[in-house]
CSV table of N, CA and C in Angstrom, one decimal:
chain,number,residue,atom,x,y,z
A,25,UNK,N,4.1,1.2,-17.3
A,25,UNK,CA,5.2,1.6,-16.5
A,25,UNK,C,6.2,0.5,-16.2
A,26,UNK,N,7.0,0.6,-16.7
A,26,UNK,CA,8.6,-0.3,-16.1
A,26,UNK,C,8.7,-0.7,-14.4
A,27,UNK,N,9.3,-1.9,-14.2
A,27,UNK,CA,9.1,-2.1,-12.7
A,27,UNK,C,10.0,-1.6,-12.3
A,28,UNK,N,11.1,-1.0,-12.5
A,28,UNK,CA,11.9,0.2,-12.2
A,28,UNK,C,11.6,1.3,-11.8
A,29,UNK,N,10.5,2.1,-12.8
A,29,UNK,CA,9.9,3.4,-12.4
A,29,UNK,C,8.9,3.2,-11.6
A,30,UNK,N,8.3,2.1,-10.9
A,30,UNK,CA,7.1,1.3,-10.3
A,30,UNK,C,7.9,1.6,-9.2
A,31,UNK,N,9.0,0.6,-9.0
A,31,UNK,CA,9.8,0.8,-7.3
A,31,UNK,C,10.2,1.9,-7.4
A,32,UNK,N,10.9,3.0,-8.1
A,32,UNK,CA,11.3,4.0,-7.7
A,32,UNK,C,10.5,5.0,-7.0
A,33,UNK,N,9.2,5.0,-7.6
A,33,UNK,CA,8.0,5.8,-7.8
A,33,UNK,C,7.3,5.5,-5.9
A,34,UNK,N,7.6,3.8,-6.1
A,34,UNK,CA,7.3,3.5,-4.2
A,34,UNK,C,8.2,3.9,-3.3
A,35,UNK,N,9.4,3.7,-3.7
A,35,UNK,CA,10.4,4.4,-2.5
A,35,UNK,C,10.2,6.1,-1.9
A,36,UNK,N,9.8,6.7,-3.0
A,36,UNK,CA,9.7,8.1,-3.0
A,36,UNK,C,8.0,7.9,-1.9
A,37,UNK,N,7.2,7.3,-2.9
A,37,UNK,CA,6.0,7.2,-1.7
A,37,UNK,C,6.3,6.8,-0.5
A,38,UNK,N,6.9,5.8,-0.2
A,38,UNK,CA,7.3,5.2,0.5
A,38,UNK,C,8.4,5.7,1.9
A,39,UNK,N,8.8,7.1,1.4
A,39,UNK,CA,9.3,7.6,2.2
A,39,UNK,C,8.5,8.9,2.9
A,40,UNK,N,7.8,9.6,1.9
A,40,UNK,CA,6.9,10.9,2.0
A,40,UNK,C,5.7,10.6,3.2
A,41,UNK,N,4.6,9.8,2.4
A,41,UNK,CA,3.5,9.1,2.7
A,41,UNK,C,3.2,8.6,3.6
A,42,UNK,N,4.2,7.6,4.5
A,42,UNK,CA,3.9,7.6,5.6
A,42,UNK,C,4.3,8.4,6.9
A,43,UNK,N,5.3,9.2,6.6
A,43,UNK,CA,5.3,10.7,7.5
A,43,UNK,C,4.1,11.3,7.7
A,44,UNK,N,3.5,11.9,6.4
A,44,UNK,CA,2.4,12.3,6.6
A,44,UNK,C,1.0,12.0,7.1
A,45,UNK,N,1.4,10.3,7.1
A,45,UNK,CA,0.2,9.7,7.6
A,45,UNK,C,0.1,9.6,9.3
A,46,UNK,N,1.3,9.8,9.7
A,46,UNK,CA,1.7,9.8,11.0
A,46,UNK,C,1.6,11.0,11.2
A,47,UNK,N,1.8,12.4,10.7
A,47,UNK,CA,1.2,13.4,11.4
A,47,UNK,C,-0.2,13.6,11.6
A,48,UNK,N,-0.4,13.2,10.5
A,48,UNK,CA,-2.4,13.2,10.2
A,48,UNK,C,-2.6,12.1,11.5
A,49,UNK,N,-2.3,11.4,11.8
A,49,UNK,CA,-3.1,10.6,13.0
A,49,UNK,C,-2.6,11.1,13.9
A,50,UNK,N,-1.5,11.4,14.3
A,50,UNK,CA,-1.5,12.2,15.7
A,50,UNK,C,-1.8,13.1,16.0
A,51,UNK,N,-1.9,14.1,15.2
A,51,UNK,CA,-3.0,15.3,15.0
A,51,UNK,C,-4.3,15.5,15.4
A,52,UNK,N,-4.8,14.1,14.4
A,52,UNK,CA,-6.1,14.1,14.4
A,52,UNK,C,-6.5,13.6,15.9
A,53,UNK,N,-5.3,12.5,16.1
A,53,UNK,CA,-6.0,11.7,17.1
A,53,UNK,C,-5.7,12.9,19.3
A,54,UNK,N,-5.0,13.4,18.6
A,54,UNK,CA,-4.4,14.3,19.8
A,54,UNK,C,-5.6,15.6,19.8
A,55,UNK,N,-6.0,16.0,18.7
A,55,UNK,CA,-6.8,17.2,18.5
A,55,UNK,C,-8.2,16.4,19.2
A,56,UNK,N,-8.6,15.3,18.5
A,56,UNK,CA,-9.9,15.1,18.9
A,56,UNK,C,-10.0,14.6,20.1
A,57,UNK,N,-9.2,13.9,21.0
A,57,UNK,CA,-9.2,13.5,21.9
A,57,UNK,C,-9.3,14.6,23.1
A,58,UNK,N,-8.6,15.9,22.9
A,58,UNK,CA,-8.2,17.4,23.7
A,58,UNK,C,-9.6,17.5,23.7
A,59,UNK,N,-10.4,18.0,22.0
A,59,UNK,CA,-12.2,18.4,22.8
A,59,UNK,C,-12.6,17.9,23.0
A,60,UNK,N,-12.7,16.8,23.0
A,60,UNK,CA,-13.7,15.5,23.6
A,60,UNK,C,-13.6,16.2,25.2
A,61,UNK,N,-12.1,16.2,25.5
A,61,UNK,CA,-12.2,15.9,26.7
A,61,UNK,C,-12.4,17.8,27.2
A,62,UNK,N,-12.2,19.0,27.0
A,62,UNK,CA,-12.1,19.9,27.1
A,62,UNK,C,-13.7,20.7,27.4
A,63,UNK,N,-14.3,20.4,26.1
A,63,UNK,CA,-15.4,21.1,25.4
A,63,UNK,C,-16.8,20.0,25.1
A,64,UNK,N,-16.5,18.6,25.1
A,64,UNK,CA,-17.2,17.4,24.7
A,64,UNK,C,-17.8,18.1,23.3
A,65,UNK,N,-17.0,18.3,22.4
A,65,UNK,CA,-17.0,18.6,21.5
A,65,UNK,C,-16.4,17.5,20.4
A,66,UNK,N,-16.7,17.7,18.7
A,66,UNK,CA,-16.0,17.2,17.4
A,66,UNK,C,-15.1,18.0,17.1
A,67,UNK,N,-13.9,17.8,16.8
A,67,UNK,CA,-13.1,18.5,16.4
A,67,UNK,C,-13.0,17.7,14.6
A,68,UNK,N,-13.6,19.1,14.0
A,68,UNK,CA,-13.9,18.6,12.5
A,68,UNK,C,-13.0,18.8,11.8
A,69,UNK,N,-11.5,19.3,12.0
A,69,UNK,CA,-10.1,19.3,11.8
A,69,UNK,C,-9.6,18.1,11.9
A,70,UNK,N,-9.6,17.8,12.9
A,70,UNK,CA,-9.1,16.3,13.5
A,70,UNK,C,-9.8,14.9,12.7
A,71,UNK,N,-11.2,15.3,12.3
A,71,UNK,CA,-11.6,14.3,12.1
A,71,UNK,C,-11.5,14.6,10.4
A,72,UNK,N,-10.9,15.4,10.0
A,72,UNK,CA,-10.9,15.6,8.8
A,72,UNK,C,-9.2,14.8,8.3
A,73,UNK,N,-8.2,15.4,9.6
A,73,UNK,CA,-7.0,14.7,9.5
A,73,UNK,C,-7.4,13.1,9.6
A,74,UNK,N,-7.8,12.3,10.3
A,74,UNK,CA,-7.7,11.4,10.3
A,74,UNK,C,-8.4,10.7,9.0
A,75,UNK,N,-9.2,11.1,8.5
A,75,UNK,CA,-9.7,10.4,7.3
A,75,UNK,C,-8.9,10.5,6.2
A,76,UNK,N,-7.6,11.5,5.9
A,76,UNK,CA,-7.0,12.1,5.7
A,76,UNK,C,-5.9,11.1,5.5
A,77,UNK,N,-5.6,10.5,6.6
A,77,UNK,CA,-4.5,9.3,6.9
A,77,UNK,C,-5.7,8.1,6.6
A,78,UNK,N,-6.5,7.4,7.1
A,78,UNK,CA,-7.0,6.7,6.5
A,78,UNK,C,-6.7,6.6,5.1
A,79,UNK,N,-7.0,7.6,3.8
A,79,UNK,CA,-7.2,7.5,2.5
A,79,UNK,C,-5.9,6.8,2.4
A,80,UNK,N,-4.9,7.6,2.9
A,80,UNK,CA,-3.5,7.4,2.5
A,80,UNK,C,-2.8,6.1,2.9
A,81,UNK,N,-3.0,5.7,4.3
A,81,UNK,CA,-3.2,4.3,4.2
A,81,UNK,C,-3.7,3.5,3.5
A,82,UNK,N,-4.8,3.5,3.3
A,82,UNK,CA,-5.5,2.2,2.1
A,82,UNK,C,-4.6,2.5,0.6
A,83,UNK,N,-4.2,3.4,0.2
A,83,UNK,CA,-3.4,4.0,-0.9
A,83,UNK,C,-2.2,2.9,-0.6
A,84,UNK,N,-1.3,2.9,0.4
A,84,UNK,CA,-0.2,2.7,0.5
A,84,UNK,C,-0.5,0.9,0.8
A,85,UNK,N,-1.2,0.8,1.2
A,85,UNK,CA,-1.7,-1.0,1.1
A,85,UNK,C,-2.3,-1.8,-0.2
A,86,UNK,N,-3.0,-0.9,-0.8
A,86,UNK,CA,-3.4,-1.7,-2.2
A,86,UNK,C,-3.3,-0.4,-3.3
A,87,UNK,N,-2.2,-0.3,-3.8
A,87,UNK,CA,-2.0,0.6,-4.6
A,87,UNK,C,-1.0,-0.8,-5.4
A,88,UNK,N,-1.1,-0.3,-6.8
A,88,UNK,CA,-0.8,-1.0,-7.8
A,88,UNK,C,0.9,-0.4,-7.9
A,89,UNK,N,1.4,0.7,-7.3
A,89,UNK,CA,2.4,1.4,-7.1
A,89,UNK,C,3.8,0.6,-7.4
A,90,UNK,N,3.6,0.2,-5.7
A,90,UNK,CA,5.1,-0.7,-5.6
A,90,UNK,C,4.7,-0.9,-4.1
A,91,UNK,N,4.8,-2.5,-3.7
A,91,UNK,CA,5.0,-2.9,-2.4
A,91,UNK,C,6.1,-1.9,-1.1
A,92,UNK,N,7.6,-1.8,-2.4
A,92,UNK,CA,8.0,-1.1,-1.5
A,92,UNK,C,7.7,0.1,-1.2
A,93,UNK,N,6.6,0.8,-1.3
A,93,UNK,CA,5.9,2.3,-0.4
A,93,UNK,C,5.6,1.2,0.8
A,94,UNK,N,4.6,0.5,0.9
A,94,UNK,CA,3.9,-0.4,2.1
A,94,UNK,C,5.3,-0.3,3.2
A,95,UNK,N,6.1,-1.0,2.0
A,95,UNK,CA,7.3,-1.7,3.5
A,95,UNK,C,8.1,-1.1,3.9
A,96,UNK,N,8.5,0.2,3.3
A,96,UNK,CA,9.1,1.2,3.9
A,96,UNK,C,8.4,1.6,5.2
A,97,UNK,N,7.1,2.1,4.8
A,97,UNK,CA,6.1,2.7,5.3
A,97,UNK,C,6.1,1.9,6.8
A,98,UNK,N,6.1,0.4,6.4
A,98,UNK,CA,5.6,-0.4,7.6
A,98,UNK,C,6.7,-0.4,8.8
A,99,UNK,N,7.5,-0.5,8.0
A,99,UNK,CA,9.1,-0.3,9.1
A,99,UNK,C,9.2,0.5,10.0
A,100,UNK,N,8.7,2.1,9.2
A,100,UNK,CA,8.9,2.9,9.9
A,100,UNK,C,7.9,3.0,11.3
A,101,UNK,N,6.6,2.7,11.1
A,101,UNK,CA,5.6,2.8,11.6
A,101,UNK,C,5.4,1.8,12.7
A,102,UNK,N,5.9,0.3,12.1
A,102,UNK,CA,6.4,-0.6,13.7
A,102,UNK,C,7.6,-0.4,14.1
A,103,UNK,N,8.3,0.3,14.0
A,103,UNK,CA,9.7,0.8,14.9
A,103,UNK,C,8.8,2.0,15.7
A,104,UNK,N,8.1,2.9,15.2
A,104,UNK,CA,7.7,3.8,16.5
A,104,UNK,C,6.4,3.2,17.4
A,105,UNK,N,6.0,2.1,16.9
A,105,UNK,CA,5.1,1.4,17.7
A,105,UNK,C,5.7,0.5,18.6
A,106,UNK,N,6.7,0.3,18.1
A,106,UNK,CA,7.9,-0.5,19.0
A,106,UNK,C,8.2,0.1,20.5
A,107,UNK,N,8.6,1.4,20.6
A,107,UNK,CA,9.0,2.1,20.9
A,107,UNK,C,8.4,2.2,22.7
A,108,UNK,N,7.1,2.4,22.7
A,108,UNK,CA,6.4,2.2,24.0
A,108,UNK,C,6.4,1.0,24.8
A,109,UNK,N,6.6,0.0,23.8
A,109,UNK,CA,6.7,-1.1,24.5
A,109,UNK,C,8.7,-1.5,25.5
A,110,UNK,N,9.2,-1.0,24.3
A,110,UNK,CA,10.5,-0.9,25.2
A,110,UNK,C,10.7,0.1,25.6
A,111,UNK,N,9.5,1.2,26.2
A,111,UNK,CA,9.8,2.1,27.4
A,111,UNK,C,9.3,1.7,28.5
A,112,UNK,N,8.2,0.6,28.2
A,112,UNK,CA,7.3,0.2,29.4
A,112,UNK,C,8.2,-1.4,29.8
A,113,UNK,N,9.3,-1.6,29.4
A,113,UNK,CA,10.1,-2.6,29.9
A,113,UNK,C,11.4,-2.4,30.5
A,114,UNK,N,11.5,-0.9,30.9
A,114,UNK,CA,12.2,-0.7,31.3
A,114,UNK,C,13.8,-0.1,30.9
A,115,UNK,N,13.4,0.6,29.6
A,115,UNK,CA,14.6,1.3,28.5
A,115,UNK,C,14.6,2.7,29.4
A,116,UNK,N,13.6,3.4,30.1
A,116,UNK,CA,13.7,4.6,30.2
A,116,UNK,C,12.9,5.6,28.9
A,117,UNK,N,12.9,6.7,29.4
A,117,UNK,CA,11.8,7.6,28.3
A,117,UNK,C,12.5,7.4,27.1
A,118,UNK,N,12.0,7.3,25.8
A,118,UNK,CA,13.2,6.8,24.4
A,118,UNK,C,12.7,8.5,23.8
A,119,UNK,N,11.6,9.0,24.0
A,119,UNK,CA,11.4,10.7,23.6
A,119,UNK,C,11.7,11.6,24.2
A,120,UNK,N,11.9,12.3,23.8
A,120,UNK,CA,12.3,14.3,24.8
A,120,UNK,C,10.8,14.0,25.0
A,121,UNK,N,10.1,14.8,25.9
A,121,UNK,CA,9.2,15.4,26.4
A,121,UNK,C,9.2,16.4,25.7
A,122,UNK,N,9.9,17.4,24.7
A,122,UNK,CA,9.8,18.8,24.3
A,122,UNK,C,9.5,18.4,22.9
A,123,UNK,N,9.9,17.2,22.5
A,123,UNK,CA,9.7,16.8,20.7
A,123,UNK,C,8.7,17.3,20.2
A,124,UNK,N,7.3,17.2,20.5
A,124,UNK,CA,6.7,17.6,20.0
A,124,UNK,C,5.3,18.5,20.7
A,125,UNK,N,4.8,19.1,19.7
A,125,UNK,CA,3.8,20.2,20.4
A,125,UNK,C,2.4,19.5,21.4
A,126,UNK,N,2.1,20.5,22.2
A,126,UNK,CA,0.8,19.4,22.8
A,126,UNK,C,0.3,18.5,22.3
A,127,UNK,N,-0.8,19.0,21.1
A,127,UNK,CA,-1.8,18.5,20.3
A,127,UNK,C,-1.0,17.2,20.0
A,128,UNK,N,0.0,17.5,19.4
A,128,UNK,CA,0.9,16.0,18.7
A,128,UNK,C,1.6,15.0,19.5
A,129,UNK,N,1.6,15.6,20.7
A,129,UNK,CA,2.3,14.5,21.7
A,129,UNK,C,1.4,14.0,22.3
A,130,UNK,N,0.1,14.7,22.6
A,130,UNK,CA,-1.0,14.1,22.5
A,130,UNK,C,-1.4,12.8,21.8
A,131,UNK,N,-1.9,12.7,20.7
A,131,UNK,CA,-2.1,11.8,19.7
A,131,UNK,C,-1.0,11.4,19.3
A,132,UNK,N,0.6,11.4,19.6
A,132,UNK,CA,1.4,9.8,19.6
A,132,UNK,C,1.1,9.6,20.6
A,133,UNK,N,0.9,9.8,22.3
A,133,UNK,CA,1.0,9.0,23.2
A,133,UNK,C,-0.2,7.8,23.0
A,134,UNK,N,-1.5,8.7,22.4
A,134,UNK,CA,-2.7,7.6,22.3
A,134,UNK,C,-2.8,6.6,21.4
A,135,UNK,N,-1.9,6.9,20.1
A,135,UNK,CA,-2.1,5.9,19.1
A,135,UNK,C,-0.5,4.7,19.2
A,136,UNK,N,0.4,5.3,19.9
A,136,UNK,CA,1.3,4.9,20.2
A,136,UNK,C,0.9,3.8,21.4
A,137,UNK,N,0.5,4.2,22.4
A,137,UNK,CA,0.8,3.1,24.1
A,137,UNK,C,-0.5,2.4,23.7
A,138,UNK,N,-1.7,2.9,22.9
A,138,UNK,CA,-3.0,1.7,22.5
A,138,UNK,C,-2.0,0.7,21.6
A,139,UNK,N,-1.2,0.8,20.9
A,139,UNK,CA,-1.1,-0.2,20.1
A,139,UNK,C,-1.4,0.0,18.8
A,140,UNK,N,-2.3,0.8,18.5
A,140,UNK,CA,-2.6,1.1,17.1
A,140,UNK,C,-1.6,1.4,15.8
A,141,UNK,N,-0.1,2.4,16.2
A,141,UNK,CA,1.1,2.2,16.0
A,141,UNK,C,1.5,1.6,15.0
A,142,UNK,N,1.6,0.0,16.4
A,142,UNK,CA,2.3,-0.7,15.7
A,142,UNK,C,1.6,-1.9,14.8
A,143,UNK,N,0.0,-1.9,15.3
A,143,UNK,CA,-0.8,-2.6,14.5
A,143,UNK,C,-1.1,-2.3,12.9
A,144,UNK,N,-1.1,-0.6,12.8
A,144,UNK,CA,-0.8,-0.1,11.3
A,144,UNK,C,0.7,-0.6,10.8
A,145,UNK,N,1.7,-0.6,11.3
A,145,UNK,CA,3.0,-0.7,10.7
A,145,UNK,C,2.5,-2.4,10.5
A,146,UNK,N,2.9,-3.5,11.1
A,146,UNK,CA,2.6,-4.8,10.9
A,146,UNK,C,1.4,-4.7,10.1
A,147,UNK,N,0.5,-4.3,9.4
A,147,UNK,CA,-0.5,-4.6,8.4
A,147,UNK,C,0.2,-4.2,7.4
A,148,UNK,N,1.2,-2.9,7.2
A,148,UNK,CA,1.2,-2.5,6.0
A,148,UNK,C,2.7,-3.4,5.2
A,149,UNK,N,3.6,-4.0,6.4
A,149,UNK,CA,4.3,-4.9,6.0
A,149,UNK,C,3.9,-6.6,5.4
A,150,UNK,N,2.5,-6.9,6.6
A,150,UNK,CA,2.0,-8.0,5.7
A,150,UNK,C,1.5,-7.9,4.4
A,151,UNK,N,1.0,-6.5,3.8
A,151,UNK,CA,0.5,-6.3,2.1
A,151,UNK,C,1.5,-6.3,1.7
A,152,UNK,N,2.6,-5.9,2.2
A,152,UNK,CA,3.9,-5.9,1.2
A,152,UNK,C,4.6,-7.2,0.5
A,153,UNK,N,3.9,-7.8,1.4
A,153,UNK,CA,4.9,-9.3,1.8
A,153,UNK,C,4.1,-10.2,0.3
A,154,UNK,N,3.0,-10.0,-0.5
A,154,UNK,CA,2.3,-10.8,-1.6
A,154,UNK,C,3.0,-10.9,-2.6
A,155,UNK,N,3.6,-11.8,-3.3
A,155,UNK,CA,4.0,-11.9,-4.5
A,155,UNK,C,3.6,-11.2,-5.3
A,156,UNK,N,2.4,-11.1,-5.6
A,156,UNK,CA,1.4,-10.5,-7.2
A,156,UNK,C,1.6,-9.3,-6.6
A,157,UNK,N,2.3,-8.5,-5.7
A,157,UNK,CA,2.3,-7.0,-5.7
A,157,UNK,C,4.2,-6.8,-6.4
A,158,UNK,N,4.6,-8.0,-6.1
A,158,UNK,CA,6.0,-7.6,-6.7
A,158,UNK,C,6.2,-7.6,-8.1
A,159,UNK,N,5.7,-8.3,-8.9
A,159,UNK,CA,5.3,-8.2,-10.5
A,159,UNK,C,4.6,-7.6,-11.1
A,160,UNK,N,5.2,-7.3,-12.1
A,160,UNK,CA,4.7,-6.2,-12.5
A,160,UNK,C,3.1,-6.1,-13.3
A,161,UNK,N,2.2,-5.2,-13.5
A,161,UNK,CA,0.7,-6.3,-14.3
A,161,UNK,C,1.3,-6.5,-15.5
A,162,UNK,N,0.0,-7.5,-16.0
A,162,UNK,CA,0.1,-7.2,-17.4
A,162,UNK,C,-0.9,-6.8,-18.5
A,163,UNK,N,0.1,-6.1,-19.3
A,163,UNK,CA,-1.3,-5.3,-20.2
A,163,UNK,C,-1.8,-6.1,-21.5
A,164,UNK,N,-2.6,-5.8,-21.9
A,164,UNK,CA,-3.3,-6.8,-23.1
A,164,UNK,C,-2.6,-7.0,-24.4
A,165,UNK,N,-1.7,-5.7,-24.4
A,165,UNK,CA,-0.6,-5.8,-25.5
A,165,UNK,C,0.2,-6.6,-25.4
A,166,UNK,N,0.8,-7.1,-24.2
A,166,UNK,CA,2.0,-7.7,-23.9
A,166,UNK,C,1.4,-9.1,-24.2
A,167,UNK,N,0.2,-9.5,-24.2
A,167,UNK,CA,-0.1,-10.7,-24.5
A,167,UNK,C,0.5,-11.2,-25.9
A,168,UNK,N,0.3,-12.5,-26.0
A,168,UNK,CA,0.4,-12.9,-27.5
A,168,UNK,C,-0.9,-13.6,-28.2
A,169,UNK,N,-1.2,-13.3,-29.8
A,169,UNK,CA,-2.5,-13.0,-29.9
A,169,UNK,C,-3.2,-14.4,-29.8
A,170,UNK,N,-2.4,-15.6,-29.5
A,170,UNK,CA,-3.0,-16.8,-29.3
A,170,UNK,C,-4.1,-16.7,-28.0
A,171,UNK,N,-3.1,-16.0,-27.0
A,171,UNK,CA,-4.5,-16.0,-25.9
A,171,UNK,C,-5.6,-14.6,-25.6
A,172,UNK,N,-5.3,-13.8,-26.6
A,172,UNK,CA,-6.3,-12.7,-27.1
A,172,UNK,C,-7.5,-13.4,-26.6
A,173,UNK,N,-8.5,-12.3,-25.6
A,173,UNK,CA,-9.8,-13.1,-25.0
A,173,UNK,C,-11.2,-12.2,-26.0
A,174,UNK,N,-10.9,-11.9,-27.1
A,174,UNK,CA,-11.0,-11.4,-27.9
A,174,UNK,C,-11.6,-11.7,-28.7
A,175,UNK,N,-10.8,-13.0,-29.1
A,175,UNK,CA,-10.4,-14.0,-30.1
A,175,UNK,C,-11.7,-15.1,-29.7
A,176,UNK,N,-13.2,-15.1,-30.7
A,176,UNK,CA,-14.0,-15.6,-30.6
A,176,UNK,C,-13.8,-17.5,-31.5
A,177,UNK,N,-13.2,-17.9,-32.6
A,177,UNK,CA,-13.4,-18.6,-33.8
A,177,UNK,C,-12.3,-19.7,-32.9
A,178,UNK,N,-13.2,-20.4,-33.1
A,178,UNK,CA,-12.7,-22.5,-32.2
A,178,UNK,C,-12.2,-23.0,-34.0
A,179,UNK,N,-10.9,-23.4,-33.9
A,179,UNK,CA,-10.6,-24.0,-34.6
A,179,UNK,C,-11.3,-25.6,-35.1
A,180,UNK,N,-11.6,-25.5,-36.4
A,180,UNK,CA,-12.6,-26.3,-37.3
A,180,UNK,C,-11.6,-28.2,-36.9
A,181,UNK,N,-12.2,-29.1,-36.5
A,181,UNK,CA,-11.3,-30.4,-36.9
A,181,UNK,C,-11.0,-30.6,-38.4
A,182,UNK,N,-11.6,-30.1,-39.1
A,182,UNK,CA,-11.1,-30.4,-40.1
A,182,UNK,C,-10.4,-29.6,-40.9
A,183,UNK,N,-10.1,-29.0,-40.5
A,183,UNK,CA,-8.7,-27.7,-40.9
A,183,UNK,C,-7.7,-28.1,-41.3
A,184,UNK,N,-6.9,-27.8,-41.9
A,184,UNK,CA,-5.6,-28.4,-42.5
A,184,UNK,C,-4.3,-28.1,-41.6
A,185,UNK,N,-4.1,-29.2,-41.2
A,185,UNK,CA,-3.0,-29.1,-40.1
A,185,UNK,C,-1.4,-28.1,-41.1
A,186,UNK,N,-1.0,-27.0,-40.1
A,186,UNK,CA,0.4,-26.7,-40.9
A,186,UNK,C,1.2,-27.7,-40.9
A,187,UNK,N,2.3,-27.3,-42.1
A,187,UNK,CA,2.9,-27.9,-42.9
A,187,UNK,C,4.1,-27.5,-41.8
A,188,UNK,N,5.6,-28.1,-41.6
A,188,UNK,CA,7.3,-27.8,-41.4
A,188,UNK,C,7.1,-26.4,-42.1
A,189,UNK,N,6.6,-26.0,-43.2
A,189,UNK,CA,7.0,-24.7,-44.0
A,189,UNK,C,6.0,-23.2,-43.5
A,190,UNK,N,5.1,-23.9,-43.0
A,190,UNK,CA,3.9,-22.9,-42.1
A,190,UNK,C,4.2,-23.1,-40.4
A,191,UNK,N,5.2,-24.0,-40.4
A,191,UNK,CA,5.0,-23.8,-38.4
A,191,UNK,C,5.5,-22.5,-37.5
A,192,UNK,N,5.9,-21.3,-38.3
A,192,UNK,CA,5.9,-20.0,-37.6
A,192,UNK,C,4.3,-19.4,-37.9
A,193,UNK,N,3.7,-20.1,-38.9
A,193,UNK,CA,2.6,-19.2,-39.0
A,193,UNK,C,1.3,-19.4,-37.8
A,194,UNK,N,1.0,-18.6,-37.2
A,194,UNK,CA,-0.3,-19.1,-36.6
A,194,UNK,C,-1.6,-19.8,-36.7
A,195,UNK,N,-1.9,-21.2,-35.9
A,195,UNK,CA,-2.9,-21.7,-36.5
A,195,UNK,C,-4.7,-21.2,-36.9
A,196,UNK,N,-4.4,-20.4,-36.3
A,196,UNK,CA,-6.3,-19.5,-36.8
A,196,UNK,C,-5.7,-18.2,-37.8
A,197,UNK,N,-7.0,-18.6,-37.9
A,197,UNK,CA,-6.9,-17.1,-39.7
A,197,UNK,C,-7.6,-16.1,-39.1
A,198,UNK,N,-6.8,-15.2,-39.5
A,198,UNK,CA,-7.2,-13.6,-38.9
A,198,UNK,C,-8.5,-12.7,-39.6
């Protein structure tokens, strides 16, 4: 895959992927939190969302993809983790109260004012941040066949050094 179709491919994750990961945690984390406290119950919905966001997290952190899914991802995720802290300094409420449904305003308030937020967003920006995620791999074709690991036969000392008229030829015999 071209590192073109690599980043385009991340942008598109990169914009989807972590929405969804942010419903799945507030959901999960708002649903489970309600029977715990309701019923002292598992809510196996909840705990199915949040594993749910977990997979997709670890996906968007070490996925061979494109960094920029991570950094999009992480932007978005420390700006709403952001968000509690400059309400509790005195910005005033930064959400409607009506935005979202119980269950969900539930589980942002918990994963939001713990910190967790913005602890996911700043992780998924530090994976982003690695060089070896911004290049592209490489495949065994793209090699050249000198360093072929393949390639078992140690060139003999007494081999006949090429000639000016052999120096595009390679020195091991195939």
């Amino acid at each position: 895959m071209s590192n073109g179709a690599r980043h385009a491919l991340g942008v598109v994750a990169g914009l989807f992927l972590p929405a969804i990961v942010t419903a799945a945690l507030w959901y999960g984390a708002g649903d489970f939190a309600l029977q715990a406290q309701r019923a002292f119950q598992i809510s196996w919905p909840a705990v199915a969302a949040l594993a749910a966001a977990a997979i997709l997290l670890a996906f968007l952190a070490g996925s061979r993809l494109s960094p920029v899914a991570s950094l999009i991802g992480g932007l978005g995720l420390t700006a709403l983790g952001v968000l509690p802290v400059l309400e509790i300094l005195g910005r005033g409420p930064l959400l409607p109260d009506d935005l979202l449904p119980g269950v969900m305003r539930t589980g942002m308030m918990t994963v939001a004012y713990s910190g967790l937020q913005a602890v996911l967003g700043v992780m998924l920006l530090v994976v982003s941040m690695f060089p070896s995620r911004w290049r592209a791999s490489v495949t065994r074709q793209e090699l050249p066949p000198a360093y072929d690991p393949g390639y078992d036969k140690t060139p003999s000392f007494f081999e006949p050094h090429p000639g000016p008229e052999d120096a595009t030829r390679p020195m091991y015999r195939q």
